Short mmCIF file of N, CA and C and ligand atoms in Angstrom, two decimals:
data_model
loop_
_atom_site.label_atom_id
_atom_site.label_comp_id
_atom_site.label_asym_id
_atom_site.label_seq_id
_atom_site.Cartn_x
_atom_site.Cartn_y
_atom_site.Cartn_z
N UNK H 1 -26.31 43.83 -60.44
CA UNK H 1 -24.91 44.04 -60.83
C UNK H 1 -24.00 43.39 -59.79
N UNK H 2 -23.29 42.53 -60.37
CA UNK H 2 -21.95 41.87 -59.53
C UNK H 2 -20.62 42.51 -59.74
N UNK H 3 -20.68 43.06 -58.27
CA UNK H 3 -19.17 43.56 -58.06
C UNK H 3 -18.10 42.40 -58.76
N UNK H 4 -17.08 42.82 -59.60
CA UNK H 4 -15.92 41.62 -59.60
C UNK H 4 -14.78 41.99 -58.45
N UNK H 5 -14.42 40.70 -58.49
CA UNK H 5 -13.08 40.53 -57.22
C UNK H 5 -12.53 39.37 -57.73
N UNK H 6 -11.36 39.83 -57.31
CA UNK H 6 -10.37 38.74 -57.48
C UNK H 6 -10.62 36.81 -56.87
N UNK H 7 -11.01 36.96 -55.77
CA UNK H 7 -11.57 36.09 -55.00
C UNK H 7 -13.08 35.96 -55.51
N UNK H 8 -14.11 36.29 -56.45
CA UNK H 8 -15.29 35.84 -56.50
C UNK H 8 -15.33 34.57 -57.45
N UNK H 9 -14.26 34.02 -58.33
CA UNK H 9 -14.18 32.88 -59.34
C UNK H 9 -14.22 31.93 -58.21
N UNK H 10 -13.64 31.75 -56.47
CA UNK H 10 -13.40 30.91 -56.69
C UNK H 10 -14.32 30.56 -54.87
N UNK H 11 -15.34 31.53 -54.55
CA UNK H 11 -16.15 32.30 -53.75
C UNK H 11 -17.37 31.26 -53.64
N UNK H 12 -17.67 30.24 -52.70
CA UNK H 12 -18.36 30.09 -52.67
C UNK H 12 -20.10 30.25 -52.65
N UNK H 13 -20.42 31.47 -51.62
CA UNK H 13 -21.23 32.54 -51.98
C UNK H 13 -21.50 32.69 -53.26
N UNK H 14 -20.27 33.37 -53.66
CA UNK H 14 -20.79 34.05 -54.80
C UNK H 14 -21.54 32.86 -55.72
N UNK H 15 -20.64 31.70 -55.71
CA UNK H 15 -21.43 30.67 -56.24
C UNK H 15 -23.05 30.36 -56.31
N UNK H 16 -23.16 30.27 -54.92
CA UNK H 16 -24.66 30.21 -54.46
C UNK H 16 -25.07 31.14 -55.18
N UNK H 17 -25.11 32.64 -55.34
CA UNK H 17 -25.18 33.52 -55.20
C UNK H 17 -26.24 33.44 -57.22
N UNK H 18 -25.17 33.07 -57.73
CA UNK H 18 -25.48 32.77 -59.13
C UNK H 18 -26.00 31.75 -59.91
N UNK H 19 -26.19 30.79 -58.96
CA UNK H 19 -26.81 29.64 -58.73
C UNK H 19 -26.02 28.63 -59.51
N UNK H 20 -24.47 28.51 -59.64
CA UNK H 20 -23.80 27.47 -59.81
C UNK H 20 -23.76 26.04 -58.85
N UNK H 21 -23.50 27.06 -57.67
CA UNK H 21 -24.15 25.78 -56.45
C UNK H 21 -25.33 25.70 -56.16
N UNK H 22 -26.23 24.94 -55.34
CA UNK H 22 -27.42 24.73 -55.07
C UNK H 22 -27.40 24.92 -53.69
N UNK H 23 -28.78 25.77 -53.79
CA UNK H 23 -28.77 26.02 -52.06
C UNK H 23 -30.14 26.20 -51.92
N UNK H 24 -30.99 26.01 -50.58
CA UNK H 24 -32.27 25.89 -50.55
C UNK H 24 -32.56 27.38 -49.97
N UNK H 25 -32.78 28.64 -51.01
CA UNK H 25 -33.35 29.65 -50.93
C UNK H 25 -34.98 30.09 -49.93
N UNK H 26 -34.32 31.17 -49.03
CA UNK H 26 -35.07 31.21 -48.47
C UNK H 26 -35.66 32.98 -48.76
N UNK H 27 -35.27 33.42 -49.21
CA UNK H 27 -35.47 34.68 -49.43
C UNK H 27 -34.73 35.56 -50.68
N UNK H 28 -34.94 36.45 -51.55
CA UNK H 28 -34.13 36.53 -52.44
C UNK H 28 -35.00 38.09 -52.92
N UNK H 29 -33.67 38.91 -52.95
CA UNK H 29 -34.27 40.39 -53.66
C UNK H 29 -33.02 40.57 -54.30
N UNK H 30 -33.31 42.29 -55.17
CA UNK H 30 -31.96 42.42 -56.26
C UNK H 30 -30.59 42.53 -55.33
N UNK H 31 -30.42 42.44 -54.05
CA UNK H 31 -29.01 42.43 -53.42
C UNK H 31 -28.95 41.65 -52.57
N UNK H 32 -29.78 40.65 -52.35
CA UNK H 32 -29.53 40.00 -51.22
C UNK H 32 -30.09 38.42 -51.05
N UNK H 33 -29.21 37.55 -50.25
CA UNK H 33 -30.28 36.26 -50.63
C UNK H 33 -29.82 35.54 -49.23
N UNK H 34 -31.04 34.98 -48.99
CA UNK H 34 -30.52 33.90 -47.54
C UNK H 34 -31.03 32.73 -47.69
N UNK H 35 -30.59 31.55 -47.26
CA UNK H 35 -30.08 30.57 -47.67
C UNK H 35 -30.10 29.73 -46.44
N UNK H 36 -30.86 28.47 -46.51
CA UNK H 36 -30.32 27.38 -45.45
C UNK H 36 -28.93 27.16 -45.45
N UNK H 37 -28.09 26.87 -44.18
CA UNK H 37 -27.03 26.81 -44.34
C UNK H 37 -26.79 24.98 -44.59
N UNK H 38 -26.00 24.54 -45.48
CA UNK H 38 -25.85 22.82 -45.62
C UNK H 38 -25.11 22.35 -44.54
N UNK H 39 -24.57 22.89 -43.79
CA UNK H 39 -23.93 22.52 -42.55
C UNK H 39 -24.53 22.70 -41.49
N UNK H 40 -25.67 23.15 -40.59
CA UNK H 40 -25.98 23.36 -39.86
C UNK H 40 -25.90 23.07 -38.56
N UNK H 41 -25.76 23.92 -37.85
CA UNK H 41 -25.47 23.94 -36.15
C UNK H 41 -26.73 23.81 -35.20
N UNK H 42 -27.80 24.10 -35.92
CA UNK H 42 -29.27 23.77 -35.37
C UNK H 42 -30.00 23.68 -36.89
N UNK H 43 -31.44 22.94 -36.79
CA UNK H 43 -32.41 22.76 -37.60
C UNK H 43 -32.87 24.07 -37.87
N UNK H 44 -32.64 24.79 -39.15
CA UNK H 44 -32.99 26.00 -39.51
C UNK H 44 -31.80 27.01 -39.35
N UNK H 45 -30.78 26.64 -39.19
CA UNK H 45 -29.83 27.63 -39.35
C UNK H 45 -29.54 27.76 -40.71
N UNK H 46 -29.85 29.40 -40.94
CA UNK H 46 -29.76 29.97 -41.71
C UNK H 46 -28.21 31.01 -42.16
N UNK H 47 -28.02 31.73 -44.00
CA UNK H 47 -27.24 32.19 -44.06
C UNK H 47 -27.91 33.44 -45.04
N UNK H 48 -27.07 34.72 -44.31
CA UNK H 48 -27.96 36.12 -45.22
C UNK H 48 -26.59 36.85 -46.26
N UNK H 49 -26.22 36.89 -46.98
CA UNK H 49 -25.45 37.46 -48.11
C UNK H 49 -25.70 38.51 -48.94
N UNK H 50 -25.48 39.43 -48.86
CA UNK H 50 -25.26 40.27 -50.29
C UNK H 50 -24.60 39.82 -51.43
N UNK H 51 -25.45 40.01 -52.83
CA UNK H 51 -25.13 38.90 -53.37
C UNK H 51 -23.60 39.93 -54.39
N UNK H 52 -23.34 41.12 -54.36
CA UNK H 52 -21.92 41.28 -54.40
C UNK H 52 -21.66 40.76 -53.22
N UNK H 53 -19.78 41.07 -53.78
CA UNK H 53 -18.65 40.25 -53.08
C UNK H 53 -17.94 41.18 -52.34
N UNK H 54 -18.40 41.02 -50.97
CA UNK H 54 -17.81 41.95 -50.03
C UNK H 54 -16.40 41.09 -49.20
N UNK H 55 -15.67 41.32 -48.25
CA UNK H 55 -14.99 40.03 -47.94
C UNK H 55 -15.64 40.30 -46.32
N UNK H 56 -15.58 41.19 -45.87
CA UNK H 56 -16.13 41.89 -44.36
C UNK H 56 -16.63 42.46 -44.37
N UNK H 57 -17.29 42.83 -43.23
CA UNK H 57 -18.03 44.06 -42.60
C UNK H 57 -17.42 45.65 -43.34
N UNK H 58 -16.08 45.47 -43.26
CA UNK H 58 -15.51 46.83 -43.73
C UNK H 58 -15.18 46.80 -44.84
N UNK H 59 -16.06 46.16 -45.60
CA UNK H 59 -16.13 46.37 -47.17
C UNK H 59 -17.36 46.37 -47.93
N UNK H 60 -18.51 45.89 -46.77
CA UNK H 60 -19.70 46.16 -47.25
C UNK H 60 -19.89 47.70 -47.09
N UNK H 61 -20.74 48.57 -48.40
CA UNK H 61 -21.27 49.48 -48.34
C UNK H 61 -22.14 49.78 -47.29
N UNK H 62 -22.38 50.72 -46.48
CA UNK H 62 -23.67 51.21 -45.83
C UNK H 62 -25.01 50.60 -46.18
N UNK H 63 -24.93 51.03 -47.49
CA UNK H 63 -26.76 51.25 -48.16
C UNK H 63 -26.93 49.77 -47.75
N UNK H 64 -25.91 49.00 -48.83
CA UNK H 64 -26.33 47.19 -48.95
C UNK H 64 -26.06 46.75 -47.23
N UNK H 65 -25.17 46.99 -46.13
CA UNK H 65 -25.47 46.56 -45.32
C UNK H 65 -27.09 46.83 -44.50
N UNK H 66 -27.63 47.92 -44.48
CA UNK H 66 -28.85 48.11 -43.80
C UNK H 66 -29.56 46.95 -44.12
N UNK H 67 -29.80 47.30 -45.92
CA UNK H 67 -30.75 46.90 -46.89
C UNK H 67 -30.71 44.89 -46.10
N UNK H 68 -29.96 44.56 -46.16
CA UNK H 68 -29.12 43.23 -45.48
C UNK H 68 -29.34 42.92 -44.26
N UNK H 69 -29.43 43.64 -43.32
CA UNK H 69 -30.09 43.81 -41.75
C UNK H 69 -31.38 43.35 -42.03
N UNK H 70 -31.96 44.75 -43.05
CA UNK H 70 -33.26 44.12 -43.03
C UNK H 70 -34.33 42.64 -42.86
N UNK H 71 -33.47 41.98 -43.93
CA UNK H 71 -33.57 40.64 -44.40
C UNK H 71 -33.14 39.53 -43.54
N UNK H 72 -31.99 39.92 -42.87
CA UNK H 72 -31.91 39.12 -41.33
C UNK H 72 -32.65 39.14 -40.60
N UNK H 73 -33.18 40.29 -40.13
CA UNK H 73 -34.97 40.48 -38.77
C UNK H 73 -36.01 39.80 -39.48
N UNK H 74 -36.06 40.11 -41.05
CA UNK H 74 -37.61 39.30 -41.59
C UNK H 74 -37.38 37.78 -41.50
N UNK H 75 -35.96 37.11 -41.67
CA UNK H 75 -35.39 35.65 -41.83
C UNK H 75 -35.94 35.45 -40.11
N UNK H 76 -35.39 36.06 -39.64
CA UNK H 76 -35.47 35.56 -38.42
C UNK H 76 -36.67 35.43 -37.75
N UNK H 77 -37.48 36.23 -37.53
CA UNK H 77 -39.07 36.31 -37.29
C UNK H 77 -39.57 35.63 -38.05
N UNK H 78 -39.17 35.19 -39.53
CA UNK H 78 -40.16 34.11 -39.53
C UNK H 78 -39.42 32.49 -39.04
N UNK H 79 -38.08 32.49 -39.13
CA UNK H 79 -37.90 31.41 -38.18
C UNK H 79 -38.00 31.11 -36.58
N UNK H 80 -38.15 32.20 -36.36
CA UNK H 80 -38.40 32.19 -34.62
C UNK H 80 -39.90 31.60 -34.98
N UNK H 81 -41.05 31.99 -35.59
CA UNK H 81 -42.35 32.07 -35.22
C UNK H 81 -42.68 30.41 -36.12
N UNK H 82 -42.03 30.10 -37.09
CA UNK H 82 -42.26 29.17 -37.68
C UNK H 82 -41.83 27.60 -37.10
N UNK H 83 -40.73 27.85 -36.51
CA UNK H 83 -40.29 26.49 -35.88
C UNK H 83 -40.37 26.47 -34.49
N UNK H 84 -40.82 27.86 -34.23
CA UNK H 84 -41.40 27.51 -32.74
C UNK H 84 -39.83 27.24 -31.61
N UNK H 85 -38.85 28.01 -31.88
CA UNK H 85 -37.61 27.95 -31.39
C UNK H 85 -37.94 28.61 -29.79
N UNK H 86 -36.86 28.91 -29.65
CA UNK H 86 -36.90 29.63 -27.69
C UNK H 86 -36.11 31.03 -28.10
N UNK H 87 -35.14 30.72 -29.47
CA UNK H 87 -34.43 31.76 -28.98
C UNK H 87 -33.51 32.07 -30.59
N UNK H 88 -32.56 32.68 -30.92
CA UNK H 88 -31.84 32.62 -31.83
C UNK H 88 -30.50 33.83 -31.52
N UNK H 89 -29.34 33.13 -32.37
CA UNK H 89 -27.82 33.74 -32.68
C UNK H 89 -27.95 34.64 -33.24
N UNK H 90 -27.38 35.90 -33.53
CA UNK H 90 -27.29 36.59 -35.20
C UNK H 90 -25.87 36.19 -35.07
N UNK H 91 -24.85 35.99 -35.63
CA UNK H 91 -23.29 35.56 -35.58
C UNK H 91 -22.69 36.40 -37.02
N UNK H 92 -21.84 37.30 -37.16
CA UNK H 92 -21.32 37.21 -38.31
C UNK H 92 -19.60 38.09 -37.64
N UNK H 93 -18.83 36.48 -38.25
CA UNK H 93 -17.62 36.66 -38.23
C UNK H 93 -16.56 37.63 -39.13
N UNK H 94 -15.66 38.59 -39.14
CA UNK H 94 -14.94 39.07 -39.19
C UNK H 94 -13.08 38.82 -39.42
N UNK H 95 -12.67 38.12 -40.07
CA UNK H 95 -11.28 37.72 -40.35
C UNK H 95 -11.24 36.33 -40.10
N UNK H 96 -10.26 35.53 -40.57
CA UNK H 96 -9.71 34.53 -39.35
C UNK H 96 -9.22 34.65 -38.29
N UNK H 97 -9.03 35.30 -37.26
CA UNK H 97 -8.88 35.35 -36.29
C UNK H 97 -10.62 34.98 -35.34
N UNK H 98 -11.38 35.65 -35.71
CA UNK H 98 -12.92 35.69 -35.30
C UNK H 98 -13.43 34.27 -35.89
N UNK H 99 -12.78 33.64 -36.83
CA UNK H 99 -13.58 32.63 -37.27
C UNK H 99 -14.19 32.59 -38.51
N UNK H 100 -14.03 33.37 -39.62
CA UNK H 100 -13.93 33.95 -40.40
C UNK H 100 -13.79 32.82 -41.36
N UNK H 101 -14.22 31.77 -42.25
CA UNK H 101 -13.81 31.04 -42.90
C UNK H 101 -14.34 31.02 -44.50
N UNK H 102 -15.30 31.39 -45.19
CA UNK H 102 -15.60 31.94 -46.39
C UNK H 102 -15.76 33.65 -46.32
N UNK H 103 -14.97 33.54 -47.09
CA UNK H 103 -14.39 35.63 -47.32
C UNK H 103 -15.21 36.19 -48.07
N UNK H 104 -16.74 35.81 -47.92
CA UNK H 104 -17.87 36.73 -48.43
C UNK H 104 -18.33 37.26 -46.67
N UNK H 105 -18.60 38.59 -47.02
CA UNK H 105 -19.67 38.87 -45.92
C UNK H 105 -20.95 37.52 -45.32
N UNK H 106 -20.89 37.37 -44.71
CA UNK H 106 -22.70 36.54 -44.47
C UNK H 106 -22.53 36.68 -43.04
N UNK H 107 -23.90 36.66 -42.59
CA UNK H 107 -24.84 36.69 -40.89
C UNK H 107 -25.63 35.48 -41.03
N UNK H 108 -24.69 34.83 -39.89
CA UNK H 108 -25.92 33.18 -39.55
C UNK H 108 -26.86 33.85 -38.64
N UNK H 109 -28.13 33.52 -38.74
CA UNK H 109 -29.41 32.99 -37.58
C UNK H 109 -29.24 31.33 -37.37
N UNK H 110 -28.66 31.58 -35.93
CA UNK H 110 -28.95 30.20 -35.50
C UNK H 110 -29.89 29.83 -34.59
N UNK H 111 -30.84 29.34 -34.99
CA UNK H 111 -31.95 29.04 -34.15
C UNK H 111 -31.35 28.15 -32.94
N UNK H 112 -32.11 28.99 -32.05
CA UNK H 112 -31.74 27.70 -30.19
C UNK H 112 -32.41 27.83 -29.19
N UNK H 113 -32.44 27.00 -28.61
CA UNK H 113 -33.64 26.18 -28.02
C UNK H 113 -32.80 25.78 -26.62
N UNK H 114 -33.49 26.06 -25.26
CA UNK H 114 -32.79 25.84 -24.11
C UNK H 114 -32.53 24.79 -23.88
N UNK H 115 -31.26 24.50 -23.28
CA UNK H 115 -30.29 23.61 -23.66
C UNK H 115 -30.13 22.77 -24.60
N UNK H 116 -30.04 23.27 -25.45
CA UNK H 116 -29.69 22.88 -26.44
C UNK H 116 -27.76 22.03 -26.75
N UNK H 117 -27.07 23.06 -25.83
CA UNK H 117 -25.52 22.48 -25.84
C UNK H 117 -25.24 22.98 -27.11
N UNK H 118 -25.55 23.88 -28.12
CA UNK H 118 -24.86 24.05 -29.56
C UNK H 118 -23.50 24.80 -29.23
N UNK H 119 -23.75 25.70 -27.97
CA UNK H 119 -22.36 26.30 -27.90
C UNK H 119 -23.09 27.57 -26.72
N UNK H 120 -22.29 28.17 -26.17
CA UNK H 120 -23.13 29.02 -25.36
C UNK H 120 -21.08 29.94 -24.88
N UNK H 121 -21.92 31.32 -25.19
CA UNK H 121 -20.75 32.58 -24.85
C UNK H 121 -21.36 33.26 -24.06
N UNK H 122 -20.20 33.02 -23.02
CA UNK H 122 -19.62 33.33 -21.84
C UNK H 122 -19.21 34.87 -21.68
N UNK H 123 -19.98 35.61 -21.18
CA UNK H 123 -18.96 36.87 -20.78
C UNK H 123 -18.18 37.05 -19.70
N UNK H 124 -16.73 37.47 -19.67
CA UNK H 124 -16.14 36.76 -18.59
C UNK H 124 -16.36 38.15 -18.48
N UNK H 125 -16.30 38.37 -16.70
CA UNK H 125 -16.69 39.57 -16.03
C UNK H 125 -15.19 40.18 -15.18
N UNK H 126 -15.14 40.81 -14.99
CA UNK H 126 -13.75 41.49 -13.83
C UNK H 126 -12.68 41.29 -14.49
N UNK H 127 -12.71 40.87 -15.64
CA UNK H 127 -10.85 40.37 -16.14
C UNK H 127 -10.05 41.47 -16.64
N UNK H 128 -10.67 42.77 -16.20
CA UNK H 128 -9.88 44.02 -17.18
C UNK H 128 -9.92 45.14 -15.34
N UNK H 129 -8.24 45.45 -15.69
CA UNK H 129 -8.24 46.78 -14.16
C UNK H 129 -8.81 47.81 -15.39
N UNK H 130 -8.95 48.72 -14.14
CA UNK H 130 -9.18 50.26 -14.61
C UNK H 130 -8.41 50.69 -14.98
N UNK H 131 -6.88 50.58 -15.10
CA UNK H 131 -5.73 51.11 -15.85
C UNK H 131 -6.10 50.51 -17.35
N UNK H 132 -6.35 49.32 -17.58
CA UNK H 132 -5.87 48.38 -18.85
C UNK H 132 -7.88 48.85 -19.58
N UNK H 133 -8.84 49.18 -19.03
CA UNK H 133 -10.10 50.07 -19.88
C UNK H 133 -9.68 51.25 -19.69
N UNK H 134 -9.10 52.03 -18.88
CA UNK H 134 -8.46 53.66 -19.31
C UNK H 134 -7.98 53.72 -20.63
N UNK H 135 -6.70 52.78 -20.70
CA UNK H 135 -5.93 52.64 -22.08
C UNK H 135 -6.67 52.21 -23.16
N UNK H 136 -7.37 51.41 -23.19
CA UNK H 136 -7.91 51.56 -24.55
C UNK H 136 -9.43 52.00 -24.56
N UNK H 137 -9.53 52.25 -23.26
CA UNK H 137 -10.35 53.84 -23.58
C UNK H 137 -10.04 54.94 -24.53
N UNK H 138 -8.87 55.15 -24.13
CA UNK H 138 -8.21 56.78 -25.21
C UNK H 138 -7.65 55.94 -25.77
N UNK H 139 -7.78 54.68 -26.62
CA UNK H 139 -7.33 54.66 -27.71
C UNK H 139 -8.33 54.78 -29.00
N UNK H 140 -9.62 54.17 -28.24
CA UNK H 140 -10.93 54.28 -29.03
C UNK H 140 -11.85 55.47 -29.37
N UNK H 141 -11.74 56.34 -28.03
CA UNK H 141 -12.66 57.21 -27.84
C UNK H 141 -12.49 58.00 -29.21
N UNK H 142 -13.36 58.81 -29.59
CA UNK H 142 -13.25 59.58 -31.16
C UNK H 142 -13.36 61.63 -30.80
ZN1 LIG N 201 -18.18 35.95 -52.94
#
């Protein structure tokens, strides 16, 4: 069953999803499908979707996100073990602001390999006082 949305006519995903576009399937159950990505950032970067039309994280259901996890660890273990990588991304963006550029849910595995140069994040360390994590300490805390 496909959720409708306003945005799924014109949804790339969802495309894939229904097989209007073509995509080289790598896995496929009743909610979920992953997908070589046609753009790729490394050899074997992959893409995992629920094949409703979520736009984010905070619109995927619970159940279908787990169910979706799942299928990312099995994608990935067999691309870690199959291409013989060093290492791999899980990446899944959140708005445009995060980078966010097709408004379906999806989680890349990007396979990588030391030095590779594909991109590498930085945690910057000391850049926050203890006043400025107090504050949004109690803004988060529950
Ligand atoms: Zn979609």
């Amino acid at each position: 069953m496909v959720k409708k949305s306003m945005n799924k006519k014109e949804c790339i995903f969802c495309k894939i999803a229904d097989r209007e576009i073509f995509s080289r399937i790598l896995f496929e159950n009743e909610s979920t499908l992953g997908f070589l990505d046609s753009s790729p950032l490394s050899n074997g970067h992959s893409i995992i979707i629920p094949k409703n039309h979520y736009s984010n994280l905070e619109d995927i259901p619970d159940k279908e996100l787990t169910e979706l996890y799942k299928i990312v660890k099995k994608l990935a273990v067999r691309i870690h073990q199959n291409l013989k990588i060093d290492g791999y991304n899980i990446l899944q963006n959140n708005f445009t602001a995060a980078g966010q550029v097709i408004k379906h849910f999806h989680v890349h595995i990007i396979p990588r390999n030391y030095n590779d140069k594909i991109f590498r994040i930085e945690i910057p360390r000391s850049q926050a006082s203890d006043n400025q994590l107090d504050d949004v300490f109690k803004i988060l805390r529950s």
